[in-house]
PDB file of C-alpha atoms and ligand atoms in Angstrom:
ATOM      1  CA  MET A   1     120.615 110.993  82.713  1.00 39.00           C
ATOM      2  CA  LYS A   2     118.448 113.951  83.742  1.00 41.00           C
ATOM      3  CA  PRO A   3     115.270 112.910  85.595  1.00 43.00           C
ATOM      4  CA  PHE A   4     112.001 114.310  84.248  1.00 44.00           C
ATOM      5  CA  ASP A   5     110.591 115.183  87.669  1.00 54.00           C
ATOM      6  CA  PHE A   6     108.983 118.549  88.122  1.00 44.00           C
ATOM      7  CA  ASP A   7     110.800 121.162  90.094  1.00 42.00           C
ATOM      8  CA  ILE A   8     109.579 120.720  93.667  1.00 46.00           C
ATOM      9  CA  PRO A   9     110.162 124.376  94.802  1.00 43.00           C
ATOM     10  CA  LYS A  10     107.648 125.397  92.144  1.00 44.00           C
ATOM     11  CA  PHE A  11     104.937 123.814  94.281  1.00 46.00           C
ATOM     12  CA  TYR A  12     106.285 124.405  97.755  1.00 46.00           C
ATOM     13  CA  GLY A  13     108.195 127.657  97.545  1.00 47.00           C
ATOM     14  CA  VAL A  14     111.910 127.782  98.215  1.00 47.00           C
ATOM     15  CA  ASN A  15     111.419 128.546 101.907  1.00 51.00           C
ATOM     16  CA  ASN A  16     109.342 125.490 102.645  1.00 59.00           C
ATOM     17  CA  THR A  17     111.697 123.080 104.326  1.00 72.00           C
ATOM     18  CA  LYS A  18     109.161 120.331 104.956  1.00 93.00           C
ATOM     19  CA  LEU A  19     109.260 117.290 102.742  1.00 97.00           C
ATOM     20  CA  THR A  20     106.154 115.482 101.576  1.00 98.00           C
ATOM     21  CA  ILE A  21     105.669 111.747 101.323  1.00 98.00           C
ATOM     22  CA  GLY A  22     103.090 110.206  99.002  1.00 98.00           C
ATOM     23  CA  VAL A  23     101.509 107.151 100.605  1.00 98.00           C
ATOM     24  CA  PHE A  24      99.511 104.561  98.682  1.00 98.00           C
ATOM     25  CA  CYS A  25      97.275 102.344 100.822  1.00 97.00           C
ATOM     26  CA  SER A  26      94.043 100.425 101.147  1.00 97.00           C
ATOM     27  CA  SER A  27      90.580 101.909 100.890  1.00 95.00           C
ATOM     28  CA  SER A  28      89.071  98.838 102.582  1.00 96.00           C
ATOM     29  CA  GLU A  29      87.177  99.100 105.863  1.00 95.00           C
ATOM     30  CA  PHE A  30      87.227  95.345 106.450  1.00 97.00           C
ATOM     31  CA  ILE A  31      90.881  94.605 107.138  1.00 98.00           C
ATOM     32  CA  GLU A  32      92.467  93.296 110.347  1.00 97.00           C
ATOM     33  CA  GLU A  33      93.178  95.670 113.214  1.00 98.00           C
ATOM     34  CA  THR A  34      96.943  95.155 113.030  1.00 97.00           C
ATOM     35  CA  TYR A  35      97.124  96.999 109.671  1.00 98.00           C
ATOM     36  CA  LYS A  36      95.173  99.931 111.118  1.00 98.00           C
ATOM     37  CA  ILE A  37      97.432 100.135 114.181  1.00 98.00           C
ATOM     38  CA  GLN A  38     100.600 100.127 112.061  1.00 98.00           C
ATOM     39  CA  THR A  39      99.127 102.716 109.702  1.00 98.00           C
ATOM     40  CA  ALA A  40      98.355 105.042 112.604  1.00 98.00           C
ATOM     41  CA  LEU A  41     101.941 104.534 113.824  1.00 98.00           C
ATOM     42  CA  LEU A  42     103.287 105.448 110.383  1.00 98.00           C
ATOM     43  CA  GLY A  43     101.247 108.665 110.440  1.00 98.00           C
ATOM     44  CA  LYS A  44     102.703 109.582 113.815  1.00 98.00           C
ATOM     45  CA  LEU A  45     106.281 108.858 112.685  1.00 98.00           C
ATOM     46  CA  LEU A  46     105.846 110.826 109.468  1.00 98.00           C
ATOM     47  CA  ALA A  47     104.662 113.901 111.349  1.00 98.00           C
ATOM     48  CA  ASN A  48     107.260 113.523 114.115  1.00 98.00           C
ATOM     49  CA  ASN A  49     109.962 113.392 111.446  1.00 98.00           C
ATOM     50  CA  GLN A  50     108.673 116.634 109.888  1.00 97.00           C
ATOM     51  CA  TYR A  51     107.060 115.047 106.844  1.00 98.00           C
ATOM     52  CA  ASP A  52     103.734 116.159 105.390  1.00 98.00           C
ATOM     53  CA  LEU A  53     101.438 113.681 103.664  1.00 98.00           C
ATOM     54  CA  ILE A  54     100.033 113.416 100.173  1.00 98.00           C
ATOM     55  CA  HIS A  55      97.446 110.692  99.694  1.00 96.00           C
ATOM     56  CA  GLY A  56      94.461 109.645  97.633  1.00 93.00           C
ATOM     57  CA  GLY A  57      92.113 111.997  99.504  1.00 93.00           C
ATOM     58  CA  GLY A  58      89.737 109.258 100.627  1.00 91.00           C
ATOM     59  CA  LYS A  59      88.301 109.100 104.142  1.00 93.00           C
ATOM     60  CA  VAL A  60      87.936 105.324 103.873  1.00 94.00           C
ATOM     61  CA  GLY A  61      90.199 102.492 105.032  1.00 96.00           C
ATOM     62  CA  LEU A  62      93.866 103.013 105.803  1.00 97.00           C
ATOM     63  CA  MET A  63      93.822 106.306 103.886  1.00 96.00           C
ATOM     64  CA  GLY A  64      91.561 107.922 106.484  1.00 96.00           C
ATOM     65  CA  ILE A  65      93.432 106.446 109.449  1.00 97.00           C
ATOM     66  CA  LEU A  66      96.777 107.648 108.091  1.00 98.00           C
ATOM     67  CA  ALA A  67      95.573 111.178 107.332  1.00 97.00           C
ATOM     68  CA  GLN A  68      94.047 111.585 110.795  1.00 97.00           C
ATOM     69  CA  SER A  69      97.168 110.338 112.511  1.00 98.00           C
ATOM     70  CA  VAL A  70      99.461 112.687 110.538  1.00 98.00           C
ATOM     71  CA  GLN A  71      97.236 115.663 111.438  1.00 98.00           C
ATOM     72  CA  LYS A  72      96.944 114.617 115.082  1.00 98.00           C
ATOM     73  CA  HIS A  73     100.735 114.777 115.345  1.00 98.00           C
ATOM     74  CA  GLY A  74     101.095 118.135 113.623  1.00 98.00           C
ATOM     75  CA  GLY A  75     101.617 117.240 109.949  1.00 98.00           C
ATOM     76  CA  LYS A  76      99.768 118.684 106.975  1.00 98.00           C
ATOM     77  CA  VAL A  77      97.645 116.444 104.740  1.00 98.00           C
ATOM     78  CA  THR A  78      96.922 117.007 101.066  1.00 97.00           C
ATOM     79  CA  GLY A  79      94.388 114.759  99.360  1.00 96.00           C
ATOM     80  CA  ILE A  80      94.302 114.443  95.586  1.00 96.00           C
ATOM     81  CA  LEU A  81      91.037 113.102  94.193  1.00 94.00           C
ATOM     82  CA  PRO A  82      89.643 112.660  90.705  1.00 93.00           C
ATOM     83  CA  GLU A  83      86.228 114.277  90.072  1.00 94.00           C
ATOM     84  CA  SER A  84      84.598 110.834  90.022  1.00 93.00           C
ATOM     85  CA  LEU A  85      85.631 110.101  93.644  1.00 90.00           C
ATOM     86  CA  ASN A  86      84.720 113.522  95.008  1.00 89.00           C
ATOM     87  CA  LEU A  87      81.637 112.079  96.688  1.00 90.00           C
ATOM     88  CA  GLN A  88      80.193 112.347 100.153  1.00 91.00           C
ATOM     89  CA  GLY A  89      81.263 109.339 102.234  1.00 87.00           C
ATOM     90  CA  ILE A  90      84.360 108.776 100.085  1.00 87.00           C
ATOM     91  CA  ALA A  91      86.205 112.106  99.895  1.00 90.00           C
ATOM     92  CA  SER A  92      87.962 113.323 103.008  1.00 91.00           C
ATOM     93  CA  GLU A  93      86.290 116.233 104.784  1.00 92.00           C
ATOM     94  CA  THR A  94      89.212 116.869 107.088  1.00 94.00           C
ATOM     95  CA  ASP A  95      92.311 117.038 104.866  1.00 96.00           C
ATOM     96  CA  ASP A  96      94.099 120.412 105.092  1.00 97.00           C
ATOM     97  CA  GLU A  97      94.011 120.724 101.322  1.00 95.00           C
ATOM     98  CA  ILE A  98      92.032 118.836  98.672  1.00 95.00           C
ATOM     99  CA  ILE A  99      92.966 118.992  95.010  1.00 95.00           C
ATOM    100  CA  ILE A 100      90.428 117.726  92.478  1.00 95.00           C
ATOM    101  CA  THR A 101      91.799 116.380  89.197  1.00 96.00           C
ATOM    102  CA  LYS A 102      90.056 115.591  85.926  1.00 96.00           C
ATOM    103  CA  ASP A 103      90.749 111.860  86.051  1.00 95.00           C
ATOM    104  CA  MET A 104      92.855 109.111  87.629  1.00 92.00           C
ATOM    105  CA  SER A 105      95.873 109.750  85.371  1.00 93.00           C
ATOM    106  CA  ASP A 106      96.018 113.422  86.334  1.00 95.00           C
ATOM    107  CA  ARG A 107      95.611 112.467  89.931  1.00 94.00           C
ATOM    108  CA  LYS A 108      98.576 110.084  89.864  1.00 92.00           C
ATOM    109  CA  ASN A 109     100.697 112.700  88.110  1.00 93.00           C
ATOM    110  CA  GLU A 110      99.849 115.258  90.805  1.00 95.00           C
ATOM    111  CA  ILE A 111     100.682 112.818  93.603  1.00 95.00           C
ATOM    112  CA  ARG A 112     103.953 111.937  91.888  1.00 94.00           C
ATOM    113  CA  LYS A 113     104.987 115.537  91.222  1.00 95.00           C
ATOM    114  CA  ARG A 114     104.221 116.790  94.727  1.00 96.00           C
ATOM    115  CA  SER A 115     105.851 113.946  96.678  1.00 98.00           C
ATOM    116  CA  HIS A 116     109.528 113.742  97.573  1.00 97.00           C
ATOM    117  CA  GLY A 117     109.302 110.010  98.233  1.00 98.00           C
ATOM    118  CA  PHE A 118     106.707 107.232  98.393  1.00 98.00           C
ATOM    119  CA  ILE A 119     105.553 104.566 100.821  1.00 98.00           C
ATOM    120  CA  VAL A 120     103.297 101.693  99.818  1.00 98.00           C
ATOM    121  CA  LEU A 121     101.256 100.210 102.665  1.00 98.00           C
ATOM    122  CA  PRO A 122      99.125  97.075 102.313  1.00 98.00           C
ATOM    123  CA  GLY A 123      96.329  97.507  99.785  1.00 98.00           C
ATOM    124  CA  GLY A 124      94.391  95.977  96.911  1.00 98.00           C
ATOM    125  CA  TYR A 125      94.185  96.637  93.168  1.00 98.00           C
ATOM    126  CA  GLY A 126      94.448 100.432  93.487  1.00 95.00           C
ATOM    127  CA  THR A 127      97.518 100.293  95.712  1.00 97.00           C
ATOM    128  CA  LEU A 128      99.192  97.605  93.604  1.00 98.00           C
ATOM    129  CA  GLU A 129      98.627  99.659  90.476  1.00 96.00           C
ATOM    130  CA  GLU A 130     100.166 102.727  92.137  1.00 96.00           C
ATOM    131  CA  PHE A 131     103.120 100.650  93.349  1.00 98.00           C
ATOM    132  CA  PHE A 132     103.873  99.117  89.965  1.00 98.00           C
ATOM    133  CA  GLU A 133     103.352 102.362  88.100  1.00 96.00           C
ATOM    134  CA  THR A 134     105.872 104.082  90.364  1.00 97.00           C
ATOM    135  CA  ILE A 135     108.436 101.277  89.916  1.00 98.00           C
ATOM    136  CA  THR A 136     107.986 101.448  86.142  1.00 97.00           C
ATOM    137  CA  LEU A 137     108.543 105.210  86.163  1.00 96.00           C
ATOM    138  CA  ILE A 138     111.735 104.730  88.188  1.00 97.00           C
ATOM    139  CA  GLN A 139     112.849 101.943  85.833  1.00 96.00           C
ATOM    140  CA  LEU A 140     112.327 104.241  82.829  1.00 96.00           C
ATOM    141  CA  ASN A 141     114.094 107.181  84.523  1.00 95.00           C
ATOM    142  CA  TYR A 142     111.011 109.394  84.752  1.00 94.00           C
ATOM    143  CA  THR A 143     111.674 109.762  88.459  1.00 94.00           C
ATOM    144  CA  HIS A 144     114.390 108.861  90.946  1.00 94.00           C
ATOM    145  CA  LYS A 145     112.396 109.446  94.104  1.00 97.00           C
ATOM    146  CA  PRO A 146     112.716 106.775  96.813  1.00 98.00           C
ATOM    147  CA  LEU A 147     109.975 104.136  96.947  1.00 98.00           C
ATOM    148  CA  VAL A 148     109.394 101.975 100.028  1.00 98.00           C
ATOM    149  CA  LEU A 149     107.257  98.841 100.130  1.00 98.00           C
ATOM    150  CA  LEU A 150     106.129  98.546 103.747  1.00 98.00           C
ATOM    151  CA  ASN A 151     105.538  94.838 104.209  1.00 98.00           C
ATOM    152  CA  ILE A 152     103.424  94.945 107.361  1.00 98.00           C
ATOM    153  CA  ASN A 153     102.633  91.572 108.882  1.00 97.00           C
ATOM    154  CA  GLY A 154     104.130  89.742 105.876  1.00 98.00           C
ATOM    155  CA  TYR A 155     101.268  90.932 103.679  1.00 98.00           C
ATOM    156  CA  TYR A 156     103.547  91.387 100.656  1.00 98.00           C
ATOM    157  CA  ASP A 157     105.651  88.191 101.132  1.00 98.00           C
ATOM    158  CA  ILE A 158     103.942  86.485  98.184  1.00 98.00           C
ATOM    159  CA  LEU A 159     104.392  89.549  95.978  1.00 98.00           C
ATOM    160  CA  ILE A 160     108.107  89.687  96.843  1.00 98.00           C
ATOM    161  CA  ASP A 161     108.396  85.943  96.054  1.00 98.00           C
ATOM    162  CA  PHE A 162     106.717  86.582  92.718  1.00 98.00           C
ATOM    163  CA  ILE A 163     109.110  89.416  91.894  1.00 98.00           C
ATOM    164  CA  ASN A 164     112.036  87.113  92.777  1.00 98.00           C
ATOM    165  CA  THR A 165     110.613  84.507  90.374  1.00 98.00           C
ATOM    166  CA  ALA A 166     110.278  87.149  87.645  1.00 98.00           C
ATOM    167  CA  ILE A 167     113.945  88.095  88.200  1.00 98.00           C
ATOM    168  CA  GLN A 168     115.019  84.452  88.187  1.00 98.00           C
ATOM    169  CA  LYS A 169     113.187  83.913  84.889  1.00 98.00           C
ATOM    170  CA  LYS A 170     114.683  87.181  83.537  1.00 98.00           C
ATOM    171  CA  PHE A 171     111.361  88.975  83.013  1.00 98.00           C
ATOM    172  CA  ILE A 172     112.784  91.571  85.396  1.00 98.00           C
ATOM    173  CA  LEU A 173     116.483  92.374  85.088  1.00 97.00           C
ATOM    174  CA  GLU A 174     118.663  91.707  88.128  1.00 97.00           C
ATOM    175  CA  GLU A 175     119.819  95.337  87.964  1.00 97.00           C
ATOM    176  CA  HIS A 176     116.193  96.396  88.509  1.00 97.00           C
ATOM    177  CA  ARG A 177     115.760  94.365  91.704  1.00 96.00           C
ATOM    178  CA  ASN A 178     116.431  97.380  93.900  1.00 96.00           C
ATOM    179  CA  LEU A 179     114.196  99.967  92.266  1.00 98.00           C
ATOM    180  CA  PHE A 180     112.214  99.891  95.499  1.00 98.00           C
ATOM    181  CA  HIS A 181     113.218  99.264  99.088  1.00 98.00           C
ATOM    182  CA  THR A 182     111.380  96.749 101.271  1.00 98.00           C
ATOM    183  CA  CYS A 183     110.867  97.307 105.025  1.00 98.00           C
ATOM    184  CA  THR A 184     108.948  95.357 107.630  1.00 98.00           C
ATOM    185  CA  SER A 185     108.443  98.150 110.161  1.00 98.00           C
ATOM    186  CA  CYS A 186     107.328 101.785 110.077  1.00 98.00           C
ATOM    187  CA  GLU A 187     110.507 102.853 111.895  1.00 98.00           C
ATOM    188  CA  GLU A 188     112.685 101.226 109.232  1.00 98.00           C
ATOM    189  CA  ALA A 189     110.696 102.928 106.461  1.00 98.00           C
ATOM    190  CA  ILE A 190     111.158 106.368 108.046  1.00 98.00           C
ATOM    191  CA  ASP A 191     114.888 105.721 108.704  1.00 98.00           C
ATOM    192  CA  TYR A 192     115.332 104.798 105.048  1.00 98.00           C
ATOM    193  CA  LEU A 193     113.544 107.936 103.818  1.00 98.00           C
ATOM    194  CA  ASN A 194     115.499 110.116 106.245  1.00 97.00           C
ATOM    195  CA  LYS A 195     118.744 108.717 104.854  1.00 96.00           C
ATOM    196  CA  GLN A 196     117.615 109.120 101.243  1.00 96.00           C
ATOM    197  CA  LEU A 197     116.061 112.575 101.577  1.00 96.00           C
ATOM    198  CA  LYS A 198     117.706 114.408 104.432  1.00 89.00           C
ATOM    199  CA  ILE A 199     121.394 113.360 104.211  1.00 70.00           C
TER     200      ILE A 199
HETATM  201  P1  LIG B   1      92.793  99.830  96.969  1.00 61.68           P
HETATM  202  O1  LIG B   1      94.187  99.359  97.277  1.00 61.68           O
HETATM  203  O2  LIG B   1      92.177  99.071  95.820  1.00 61.68           O
HETATM  204  O3  LIG B   1      91.908  99.899  98.164  1.00 61.68           O
HETATM  205  O4  LIG B   1      92.943 101.319  96.415  1.00 61.68           O
HETATM  206  C1  LIG B   1      93.549 102.292  97.226  1.00 61.68           C
HETATM  207  C2  LIG B   1      94.399 103.218  96.402  1.00 61.68           C
HETATM  208  O5  LIG B   1      93.699 103.605  95.231  1.00 61.68           O
HETATM  209  C3  LIG B   1      94.706 104.484  97.195  1.00 61.68           C
HETATM  210  O6  LIG B   1      96.116 104.676  97.345  1.00 61.68           O
HETATM  211  C4  LIG B   1      94.045 105.595  96.401  1.00 61.68           C
HETATM  212  O7  LIG B   1      94.988 106.421  95.762  1.00 61.68           O
HETATM  213  C5  LIG B   1      93.176 104.904  95.358  1.00 61.68           C
HETATM  214  N1  LIG B   1      91.735 104.772  95.787  1.00 61.68           N
HETATM  215  C6  LIG B   1      90.981 103.668  95.677  1.00 61.68           C
HETATM  216  N2  LIG B   1      89.730 103.851  96.173  1.00 61.68           N
HETATM  217  C7  LIG B   1      89.681 105.118  96.611  1.00 61.68           C
HETATM  218  C8  LIG B   1      88.679 105.919  97.245  1.00 61.68           C
HETATM  219  N3  LIG B   1      87.474 105.437  97.532  1.00 61.68           N
HETATM  220  N4  LIG B   1      88.995 107.187  97.565  1.00 61.68           N
HETATM  221  C9  LIG B   1      90.199 107.672  97.278  1.00 61.68           C
HETATM  222  N5  LIG B   1      91.182 106.974  96.695  1.00 61.68           N
HETATM  223  C10 LIG B   1      90.948 105.701  96.357  1.00 61.68           C
END
């Protein structure tokens, strides 16, 4: 079946060899230090592995930490924000490129189109919504881009248990168990994307 994804060279030009990873993560400022440290490490590994970053364009929480770390290590950061979040104190002032969309749906479409793969870091409602939307799009063949759930510090253990229960009770088909890949370390997540995207 032919995937519906947009043609990536249309956005990047055929000569651009760098791949871009869309990362969904928390906007909270109140989380434990360990999540911030791992997020900064992920930013470093992304840049060192020649990936650029697409993210929600916020300066807050893990989003801001990740964007700064990618830039510090030589990667480019694109933030995609809806008009309603383009506010001082929320929108990043340091991203290399900021794209403003009409609303949240357009924003998610832009992030999806421009990314070659996705990583989900710990987060709340916004991150969970982005995670499940991406899985649903993969399930329905709208995209076949790799999706990694980065289960830092066991944060997503309960979610993974729940998904296993849903599979056991047949609300999710067994054949859909592997629509996303779970990792417990940033290194593993990057190794997986390298294997999926760089061959
Ligand atoms: P949450 O997990 O609820 O903190 O939401 C974070 C996710 O939702 C991010 O991946 C963003 O795409 C989006 N998001 C939520 N709040 C903001 C914000 N203040 N600025 C930018 N993006 C946000």
